[in-house]
C-alpha positions as a printed Julia matrix, in Angstrom:
212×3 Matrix{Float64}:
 101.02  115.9    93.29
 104.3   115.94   91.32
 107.34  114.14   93.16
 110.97  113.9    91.61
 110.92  110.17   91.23
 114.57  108.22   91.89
 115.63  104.67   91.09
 117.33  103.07   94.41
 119.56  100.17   93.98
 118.01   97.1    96.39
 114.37   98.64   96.17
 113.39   96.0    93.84
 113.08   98.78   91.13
 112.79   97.2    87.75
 111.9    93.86   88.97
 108.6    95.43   91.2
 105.65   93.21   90.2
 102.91   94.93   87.88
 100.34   95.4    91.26
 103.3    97.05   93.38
 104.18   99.73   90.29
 100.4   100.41   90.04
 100.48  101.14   93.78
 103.61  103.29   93.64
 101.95  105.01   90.56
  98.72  106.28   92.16
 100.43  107.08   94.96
 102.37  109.94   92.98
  98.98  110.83   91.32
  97.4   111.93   94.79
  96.28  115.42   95.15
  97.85  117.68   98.14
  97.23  120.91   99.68
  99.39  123.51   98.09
 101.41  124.3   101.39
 102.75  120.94  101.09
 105.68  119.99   99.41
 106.31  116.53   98.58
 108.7   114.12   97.04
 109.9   110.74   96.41
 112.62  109.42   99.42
 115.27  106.62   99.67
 112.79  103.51  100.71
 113.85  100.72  103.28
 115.08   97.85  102.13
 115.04   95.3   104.54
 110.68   95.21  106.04
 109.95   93.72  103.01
 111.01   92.49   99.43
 109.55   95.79   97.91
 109.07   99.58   99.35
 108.7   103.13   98.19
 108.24  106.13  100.04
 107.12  110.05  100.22
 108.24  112.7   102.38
 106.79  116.15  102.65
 106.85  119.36  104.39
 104.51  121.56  105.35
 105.06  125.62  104.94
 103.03  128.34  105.98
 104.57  132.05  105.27
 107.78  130.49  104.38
 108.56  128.79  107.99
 108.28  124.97  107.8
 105.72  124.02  110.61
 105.44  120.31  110.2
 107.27  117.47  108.56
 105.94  113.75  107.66
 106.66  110.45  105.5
 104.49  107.5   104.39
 105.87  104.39  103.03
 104.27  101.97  100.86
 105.64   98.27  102.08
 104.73   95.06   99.72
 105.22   91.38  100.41
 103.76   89.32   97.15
 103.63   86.24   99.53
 101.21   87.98  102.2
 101.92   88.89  105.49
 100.08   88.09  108.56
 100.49   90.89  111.09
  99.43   92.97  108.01
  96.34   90.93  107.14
  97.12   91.57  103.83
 100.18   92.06  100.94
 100.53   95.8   101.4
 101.04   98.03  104.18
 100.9   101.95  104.79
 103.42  103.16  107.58
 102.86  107.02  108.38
 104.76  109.51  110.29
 103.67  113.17  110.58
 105.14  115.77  113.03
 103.8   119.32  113.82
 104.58  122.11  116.07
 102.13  122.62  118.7
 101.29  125.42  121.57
 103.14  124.96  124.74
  99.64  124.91  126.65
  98.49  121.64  124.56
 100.9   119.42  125.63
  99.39  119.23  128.95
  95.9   118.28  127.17
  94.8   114.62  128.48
  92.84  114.26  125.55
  95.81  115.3   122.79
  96.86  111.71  122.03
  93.48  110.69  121.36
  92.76  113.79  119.11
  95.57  113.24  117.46
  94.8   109.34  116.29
  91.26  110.57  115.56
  93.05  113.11  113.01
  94.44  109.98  110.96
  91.32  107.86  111.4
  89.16  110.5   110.19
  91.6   111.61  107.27
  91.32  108.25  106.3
  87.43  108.02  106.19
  87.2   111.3   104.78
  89.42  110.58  101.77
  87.42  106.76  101.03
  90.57  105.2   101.72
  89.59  101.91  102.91
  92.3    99.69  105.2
  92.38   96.97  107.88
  94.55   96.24  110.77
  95.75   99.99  111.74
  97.85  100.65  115.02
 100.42  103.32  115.59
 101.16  105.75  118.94
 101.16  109.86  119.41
 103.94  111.56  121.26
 103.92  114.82  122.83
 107.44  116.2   123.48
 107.78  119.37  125.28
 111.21  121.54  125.08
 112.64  123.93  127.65
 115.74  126.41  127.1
 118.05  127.25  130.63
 121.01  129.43  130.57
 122.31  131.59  127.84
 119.04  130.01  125.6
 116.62  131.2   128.29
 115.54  133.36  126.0
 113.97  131.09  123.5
 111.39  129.6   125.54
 110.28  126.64  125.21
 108.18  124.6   122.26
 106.16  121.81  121.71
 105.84  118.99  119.35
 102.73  116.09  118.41
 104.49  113.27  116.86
 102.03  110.72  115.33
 103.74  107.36  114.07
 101.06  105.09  112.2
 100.71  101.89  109.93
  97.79  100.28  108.12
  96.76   98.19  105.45
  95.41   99.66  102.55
  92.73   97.29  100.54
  90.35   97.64   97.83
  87.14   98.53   98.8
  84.37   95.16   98.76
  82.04   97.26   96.75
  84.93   97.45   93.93
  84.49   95.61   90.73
  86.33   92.13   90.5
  90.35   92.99   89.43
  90.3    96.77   90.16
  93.57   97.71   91.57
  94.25   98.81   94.46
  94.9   103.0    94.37
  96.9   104.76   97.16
  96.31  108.41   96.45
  93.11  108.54   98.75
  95.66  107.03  101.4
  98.38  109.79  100.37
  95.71  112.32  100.42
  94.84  111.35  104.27
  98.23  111.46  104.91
  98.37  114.88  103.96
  95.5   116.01  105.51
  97.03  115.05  108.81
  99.97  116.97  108.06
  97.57  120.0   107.69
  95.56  119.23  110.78
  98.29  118.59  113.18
 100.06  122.02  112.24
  96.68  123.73  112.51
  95.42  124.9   109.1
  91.93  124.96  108.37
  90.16  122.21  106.1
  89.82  123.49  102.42
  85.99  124.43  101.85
  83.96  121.83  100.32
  83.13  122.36   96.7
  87.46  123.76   96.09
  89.51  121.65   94.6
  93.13  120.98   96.0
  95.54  121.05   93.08
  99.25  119.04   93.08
 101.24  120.78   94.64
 105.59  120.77   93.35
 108.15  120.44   95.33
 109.87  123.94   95.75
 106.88  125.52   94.06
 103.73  126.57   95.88
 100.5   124.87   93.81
  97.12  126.58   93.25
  93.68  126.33   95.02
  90.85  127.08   92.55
């Protein structure tokens, strides 16, 4: 993945510690699905003393169908709702059929989409929560016409770690977290899961990558 990468005043950008730049660093290096098209974002300020942060879209026949953002929170002193000094937070939304969002079991689905990104990718984390939305539109009067839509909105955070089988000092390396993070883009807007065995090149933002 290539992402235009920006210096915000107040992000902590020049005085990041080493382990927060290595983060940030692998995080650009993650591979993505060509439809999406990522880059770098303005980054709270004020969750915690350093942050960066991706946003992406995803396009299929040139009509965006989903939209998403993951930030990459880090608190050098440790944080104990986070069970850890970094934390993931996630947002991906997709457009959905109308007949879905009366599904009892969409919310679930949806959270299993994340959770099995995550597995899928090796990306190995602690302490996850988050919550999926279903929002439903309807059009009366003179936008009758337009019927009505349907959205999945799934809002998640986590706590990325290195995994216990890693070798003593090995930093810790977001892209199979990014990666996740874009395969739930993909899966909540409805494309199918590359075949095994083809790799996913990085994909530029306002050019369409390669699959080969």
């Amino acid at each position: 993945m290539v992402v235009r990468q920006e210096t915000h005043p107040g992000t902590g950008a020049g005085a990041s510690p080493p382990e927060f730049r290595e983060a940030v660093a692998s995080m650009h290096a993650a591979r993505l699905r060509p439809e999406v098209f990522c880059e770098e974002m303005p980054a709270p300020q004020r969750i915690a003393p350093f942050a960066s942060a991706l946003s992406a879209d995803v396009t299929v026949d040139d009509t965006d169908v989903g939209t998403g953002r993951i930030i990459l929170l880090h608190d050098p002193a440790g944080n104990d709702a986070w069970e850890g000094t970094f934390r993931c937070v996630a947002y991906a939304r997709a457009e959905i059929e109308l007949d879905l969002i009366t599904d009892p079991m969409l919310a679930s689905v949806g959270w299993s989409w994340l959770t099995e990104a995550l597995e899928a990718h090796g990306a190995t984390y602690l302490a996850a929560s988050g919550t999926v939305t279903r929002v439903a539109t309807e059009s009366f009067g003179g936008m009758a016409d337009e019927g009505g839509t349907a959205q999945i909105e799934i809002r998640a955070s986590w706590t990325p770690v290195v995994p216990i089988t890693a070798a003593p000092g090995t930093p810790l390396d977001l892209g199979p977290h990014v990666e996740a993070w874009g395969e739930l883009l993909c899966t909540a807007v409805g494309l199918p899961p590359v075949p095994e065995g083809v790799a996913v090149m990085p994909s530029r933002r306002g050019q369409r990558g390669s699959v080969r």
